Tab-separated table of C-alpha atoms in Angstrom:
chain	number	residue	atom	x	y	z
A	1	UNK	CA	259.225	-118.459	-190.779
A	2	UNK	CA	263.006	-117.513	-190.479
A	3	UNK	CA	265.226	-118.208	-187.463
A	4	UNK	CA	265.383	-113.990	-187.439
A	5	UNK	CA	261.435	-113.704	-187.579
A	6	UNK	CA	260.814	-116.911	-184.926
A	7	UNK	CA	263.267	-114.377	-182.361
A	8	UNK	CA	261.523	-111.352	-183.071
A	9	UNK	CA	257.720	-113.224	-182.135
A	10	UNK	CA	259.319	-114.197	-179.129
A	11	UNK	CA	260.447	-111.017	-177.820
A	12	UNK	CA	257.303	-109.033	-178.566
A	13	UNK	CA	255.324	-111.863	-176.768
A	14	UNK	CA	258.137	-111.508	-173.773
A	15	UNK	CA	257.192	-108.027	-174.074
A	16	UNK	CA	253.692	-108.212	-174.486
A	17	UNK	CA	253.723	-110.470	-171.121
A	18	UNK	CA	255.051	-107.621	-169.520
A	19	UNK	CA	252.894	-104.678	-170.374
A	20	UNK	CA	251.283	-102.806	-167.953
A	21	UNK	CA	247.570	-103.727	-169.674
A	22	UNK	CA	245.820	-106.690	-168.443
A	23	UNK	CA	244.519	-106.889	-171.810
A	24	UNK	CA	247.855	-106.984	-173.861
A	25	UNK	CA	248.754	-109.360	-171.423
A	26	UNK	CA	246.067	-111.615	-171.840
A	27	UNK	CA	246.762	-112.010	-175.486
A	28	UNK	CA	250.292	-112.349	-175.357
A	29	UNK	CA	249.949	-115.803	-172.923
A	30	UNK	CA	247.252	-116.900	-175.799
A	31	UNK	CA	250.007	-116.674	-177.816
A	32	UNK	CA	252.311	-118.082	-176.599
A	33	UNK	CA	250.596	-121.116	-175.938
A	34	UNK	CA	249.181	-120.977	-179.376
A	35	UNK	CA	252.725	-121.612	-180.665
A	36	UNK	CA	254.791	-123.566	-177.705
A	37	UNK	CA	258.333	-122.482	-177.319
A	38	UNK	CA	260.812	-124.143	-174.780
A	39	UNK	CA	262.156	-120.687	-174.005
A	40	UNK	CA	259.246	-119.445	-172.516
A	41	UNK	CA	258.451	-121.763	-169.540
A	42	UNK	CA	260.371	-119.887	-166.827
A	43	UNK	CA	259.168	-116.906	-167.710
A	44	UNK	CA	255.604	-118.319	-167.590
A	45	UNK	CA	256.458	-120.136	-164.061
A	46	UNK	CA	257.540	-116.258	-163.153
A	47	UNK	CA	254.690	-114.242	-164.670
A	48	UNK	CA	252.147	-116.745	-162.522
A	49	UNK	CA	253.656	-115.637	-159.874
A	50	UNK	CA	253.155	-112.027	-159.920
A	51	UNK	CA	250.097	-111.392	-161.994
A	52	UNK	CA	247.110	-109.618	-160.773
A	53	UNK	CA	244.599	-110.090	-163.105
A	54	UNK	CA	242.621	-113.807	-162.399
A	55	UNK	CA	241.813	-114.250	-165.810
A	56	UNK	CA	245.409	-113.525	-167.375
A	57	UNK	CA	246.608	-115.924	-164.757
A	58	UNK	CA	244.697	-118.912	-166.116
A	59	UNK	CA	245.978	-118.085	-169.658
A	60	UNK	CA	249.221	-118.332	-168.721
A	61	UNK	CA	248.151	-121.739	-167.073
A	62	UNK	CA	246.941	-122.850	-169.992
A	63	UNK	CA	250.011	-121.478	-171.749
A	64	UNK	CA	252.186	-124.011	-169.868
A	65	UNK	CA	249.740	-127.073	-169.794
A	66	UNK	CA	250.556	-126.605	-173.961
A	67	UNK	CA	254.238	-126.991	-173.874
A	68	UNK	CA	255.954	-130.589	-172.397
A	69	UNK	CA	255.374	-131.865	-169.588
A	70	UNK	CA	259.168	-132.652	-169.127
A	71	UNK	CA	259.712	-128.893	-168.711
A	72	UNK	CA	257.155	-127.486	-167.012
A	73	UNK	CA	256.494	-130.048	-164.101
A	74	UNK	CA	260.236	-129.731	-162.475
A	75	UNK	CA	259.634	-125.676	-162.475
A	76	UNK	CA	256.369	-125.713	-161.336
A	77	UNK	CA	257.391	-128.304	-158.261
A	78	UNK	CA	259.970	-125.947	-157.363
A	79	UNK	CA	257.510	-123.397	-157.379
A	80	UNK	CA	255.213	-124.492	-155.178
A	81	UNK	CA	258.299	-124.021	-152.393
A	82	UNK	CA	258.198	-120.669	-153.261
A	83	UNK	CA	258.810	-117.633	-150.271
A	84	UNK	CA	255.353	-115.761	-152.185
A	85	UNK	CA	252.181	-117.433	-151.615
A	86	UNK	CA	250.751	-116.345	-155.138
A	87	UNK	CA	253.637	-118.357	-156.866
A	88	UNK	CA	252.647	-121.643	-154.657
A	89	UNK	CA	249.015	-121.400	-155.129
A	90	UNK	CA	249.353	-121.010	-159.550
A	91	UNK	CA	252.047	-123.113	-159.595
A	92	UNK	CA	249.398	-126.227	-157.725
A	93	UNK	CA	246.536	-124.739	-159.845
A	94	UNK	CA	249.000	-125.257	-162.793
A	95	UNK	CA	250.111	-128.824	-162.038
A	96	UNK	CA	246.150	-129.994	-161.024
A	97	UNK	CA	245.615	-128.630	-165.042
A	98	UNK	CA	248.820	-130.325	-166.057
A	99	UNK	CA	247.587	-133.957	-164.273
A	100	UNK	CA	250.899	-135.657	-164.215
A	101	UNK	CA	251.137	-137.604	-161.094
A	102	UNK	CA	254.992	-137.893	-161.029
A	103	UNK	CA	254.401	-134.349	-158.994
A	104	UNK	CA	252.410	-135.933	-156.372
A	105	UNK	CA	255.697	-135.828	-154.124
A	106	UNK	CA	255.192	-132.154	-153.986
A	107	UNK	CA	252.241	-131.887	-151.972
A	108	UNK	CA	252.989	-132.626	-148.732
A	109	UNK	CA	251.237	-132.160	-145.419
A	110	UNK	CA	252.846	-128.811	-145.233
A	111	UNK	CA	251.535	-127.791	-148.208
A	112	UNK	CA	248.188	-129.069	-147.687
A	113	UNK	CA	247.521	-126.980	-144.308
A	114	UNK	CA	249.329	-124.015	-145.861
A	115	UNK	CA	248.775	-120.891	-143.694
A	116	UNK	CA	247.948	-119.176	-146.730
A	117	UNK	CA	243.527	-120.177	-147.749
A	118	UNK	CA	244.720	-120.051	-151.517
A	119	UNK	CA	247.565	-122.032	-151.363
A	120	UNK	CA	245.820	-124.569	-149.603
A	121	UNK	CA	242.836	-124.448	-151.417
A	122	UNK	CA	244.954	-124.909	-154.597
A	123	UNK	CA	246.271	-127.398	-152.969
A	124	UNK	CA	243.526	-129.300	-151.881
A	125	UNK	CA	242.135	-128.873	-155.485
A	126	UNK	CA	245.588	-130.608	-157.198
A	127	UNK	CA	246.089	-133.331	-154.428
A	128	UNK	CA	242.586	-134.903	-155.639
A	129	UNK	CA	243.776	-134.819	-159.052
A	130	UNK	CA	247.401	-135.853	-158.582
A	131	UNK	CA	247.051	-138.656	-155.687
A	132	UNK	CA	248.319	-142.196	-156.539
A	133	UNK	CA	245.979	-144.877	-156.629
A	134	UNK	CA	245.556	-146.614	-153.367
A	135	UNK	CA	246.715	-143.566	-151.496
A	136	UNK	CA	243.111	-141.821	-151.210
A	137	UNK	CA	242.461	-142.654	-147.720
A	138	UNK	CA	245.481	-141.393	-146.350
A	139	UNK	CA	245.100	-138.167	-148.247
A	140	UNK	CA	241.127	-138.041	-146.814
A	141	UNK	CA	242.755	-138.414	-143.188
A	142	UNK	CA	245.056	-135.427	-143.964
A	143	UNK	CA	242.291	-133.337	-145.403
A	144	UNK	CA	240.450	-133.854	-142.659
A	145	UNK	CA	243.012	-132.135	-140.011
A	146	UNK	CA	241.744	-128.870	-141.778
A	147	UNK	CA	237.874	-129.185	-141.178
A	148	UNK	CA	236.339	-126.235	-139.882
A	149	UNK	CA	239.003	-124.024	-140.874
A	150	UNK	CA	238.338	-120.619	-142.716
A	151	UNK	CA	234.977	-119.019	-144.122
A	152	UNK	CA	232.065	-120.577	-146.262
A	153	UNK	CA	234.182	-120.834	-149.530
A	154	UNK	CA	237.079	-122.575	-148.059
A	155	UNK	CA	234.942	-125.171	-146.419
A	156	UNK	CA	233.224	-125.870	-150.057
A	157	UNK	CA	236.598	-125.818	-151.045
A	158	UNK	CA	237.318	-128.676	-148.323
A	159	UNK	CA	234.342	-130.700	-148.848
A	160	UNK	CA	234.482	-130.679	-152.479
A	161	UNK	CA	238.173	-132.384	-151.920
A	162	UNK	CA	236.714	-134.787	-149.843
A	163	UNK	CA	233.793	-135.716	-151.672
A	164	UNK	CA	236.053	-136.495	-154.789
A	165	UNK	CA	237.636	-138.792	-152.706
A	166	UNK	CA	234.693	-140.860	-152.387
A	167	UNK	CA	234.368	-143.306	-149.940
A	168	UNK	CA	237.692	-143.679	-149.371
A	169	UNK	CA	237.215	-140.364	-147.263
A	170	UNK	CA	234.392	-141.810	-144.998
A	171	UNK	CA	236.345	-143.377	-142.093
A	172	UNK	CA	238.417	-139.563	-142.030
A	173	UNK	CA	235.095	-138.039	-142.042
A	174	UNK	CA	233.353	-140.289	-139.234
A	175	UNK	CA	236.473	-139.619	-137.043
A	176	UNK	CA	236.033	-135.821	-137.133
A	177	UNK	CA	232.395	-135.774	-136.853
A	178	UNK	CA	233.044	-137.602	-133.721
A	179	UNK	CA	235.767	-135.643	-132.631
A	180	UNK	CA	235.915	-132.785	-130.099
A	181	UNK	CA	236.228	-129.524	-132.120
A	182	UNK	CA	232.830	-128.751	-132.617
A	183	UNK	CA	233.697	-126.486	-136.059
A	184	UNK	CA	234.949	-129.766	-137.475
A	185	UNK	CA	232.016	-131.668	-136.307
A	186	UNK	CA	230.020	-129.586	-138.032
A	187	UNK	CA	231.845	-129.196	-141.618
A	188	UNK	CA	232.151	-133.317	-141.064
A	189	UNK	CA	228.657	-133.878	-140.487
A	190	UNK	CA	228.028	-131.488	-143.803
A	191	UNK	CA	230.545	-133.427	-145.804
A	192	UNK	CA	229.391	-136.252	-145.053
A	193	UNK	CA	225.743	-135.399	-146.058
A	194	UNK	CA	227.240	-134.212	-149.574
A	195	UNK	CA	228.976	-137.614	-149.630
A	196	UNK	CA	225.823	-139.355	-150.158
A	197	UNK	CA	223.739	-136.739	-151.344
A	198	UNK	CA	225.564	-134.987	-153.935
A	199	UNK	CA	222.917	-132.464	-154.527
A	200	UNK	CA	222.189	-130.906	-151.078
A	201	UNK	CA	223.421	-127.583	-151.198
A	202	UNK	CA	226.444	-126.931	-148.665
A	203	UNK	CA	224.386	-124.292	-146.946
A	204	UNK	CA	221.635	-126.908	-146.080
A	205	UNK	CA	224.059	-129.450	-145.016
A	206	UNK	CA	225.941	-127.023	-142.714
A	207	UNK	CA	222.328	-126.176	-141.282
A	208	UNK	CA	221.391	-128.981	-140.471
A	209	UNK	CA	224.825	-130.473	-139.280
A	210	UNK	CA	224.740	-127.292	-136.953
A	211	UNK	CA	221.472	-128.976	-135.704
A	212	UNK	CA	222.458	-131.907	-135.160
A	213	UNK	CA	225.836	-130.691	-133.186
A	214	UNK	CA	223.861	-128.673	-131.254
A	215	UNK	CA	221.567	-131.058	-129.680
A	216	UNK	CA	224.227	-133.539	-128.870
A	217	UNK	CA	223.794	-135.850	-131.409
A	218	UNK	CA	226.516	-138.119	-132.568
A	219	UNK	CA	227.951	-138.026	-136.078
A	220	UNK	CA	226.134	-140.003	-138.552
A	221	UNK	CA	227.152	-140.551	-141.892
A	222	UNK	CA	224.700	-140.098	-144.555
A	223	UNK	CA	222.494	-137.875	-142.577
C-alpha cells in the first residue's frame, strides 16, 4: 500500500468514527484496531468519551488495547481527570483492558469514591486489575469506605472488587461489618459470605446478612 492510499484509509476510518450510525461506527473502530496506527490514539481517547452506543464503546477499547502501550496509557491517565464523567469511566475501563500497572498512580482515593456510580464502578473494576503487589490490603480498606453505597448492581459491583482481593480484603471487611452504618454492615456481612462461598448468589447473601443485622448479631466472617 502507498503512502497516498495508507492517508486515504485513515481518513475514511476518521470519518467513519464520526458518522452519525452506530453501525458505521462500530466497524470503523474494528478497523482501526485491525490495522494500528499511531495517529489514531487521541482520537480514540476522544471518541470514548462521547459515544453513546455501549457496544461501539468497547470496540474502540479494544481499538486502543491493539496499538502500544507507550501511547495509549499517558492519554488514557490524563483522561481519567477528565471534567465529563463518561471520559473517566472508558478511559479506567480502557486501562483495566490495557493491564499495565505503571497507571496504578492514577487511581486514587478520589477516583475510587467518584460521585459519579460508573466512574467508580470502572474504577473499582481497574484498581483490582492494576494494584501493585503487596498493596491489596490497603486498596480493600479503601473499597470498603464505599459499602452500602448505591443500588443492587453497584454493590455486586463492590463486592466483586473485594472478593478479587481475596483475603487480603478480610480485616477491611470485618471492620465494616462491625461498624455503625448499618447499610455497610449489611453489604459487609454479604461480602464476606461471597468471600468464602463464591457461589452464593448476592441476593441470598444480602438476605441473610439483612438477618443477621437485624437481630443484633455481630459480624461474622464466613457466615
Amino acid at each position: 500500500m502507498t503512502i497516498t492510499g495508507q492517508s486515504a484509509d485513515t481518513t475514511r476510518a476518521l470519518q467513519g468514527l464520526e458518522d452519525g450510525r452506530s453501525s458505521v461506527r462500530l466497524r470503523a473502530a474494528l478497523a482501526v484496531g485491525s490495522t494500528p496506527d499511531p495517529r489514531f490514539v487521541d482520537r480514540l481517547v476522544e471518541c470514548c468519551g462521547v459515544e453513546p452506543d455501549f457496544f461501539v464503546r468497547d470496540m474502540l477499547t479494544w481499538a486502543l488495547t491493539r496499538h502500544p502501550v507507550s501511547m495509549t496509557l499517558p492519554r488514557l491517565v490524563r483522561e481519567v481527570r477528565s471534567e465529563h464523567a463518561q471520559a473517566r469511566s472508558q478511559a479506567l475501563h480502557s486501562l483495566s483492558k490495557i493491564g499495565d500497572r505503571r497507571a496504578w498512580p492514577a487511581i486514587t482515593r478520589a477516583v475510587l469514591s467518584d460521585a459519579d456510580t460508573e466512574v467508580a464502578r470502572a474504577a473499582w473494576r481497574a484498581a483490582v486489575v492494576l494494584v501493585p503487589e503487596g498493596e491489596e490490603s490497603v486498596l480493600a480498606g479503601t473499597l470498603a469506605t464505599q459499602l452500602g453505597r448505591g443500588e443492587r448492581d453497584t454493590q455486586v459491583s463492590l463486592s466483586r472488587a473485594l472478593v478479587a482481593l481475596g483475603e487480603a480484603g478480610g480485616p477491611a471487611l470485618h471492620a465494616a461489618a462491625a461498624g455503625r452504618d448499618p447499610r455497610a454492615r449489611v453489604h459487609a456481612l454479604a461480602t464476606q459470605r461471597l468471600l468464602h462461598d463464591p457461589d452464593t448468589a448476592f441476593e441470598c447473601a444480602i438476605e441473610e446478612a439483612k438477618r443477621v443485622v437485624a437481630l443484633g448479631g455481630p459480624g461474622q466472617e464466613g457466615r
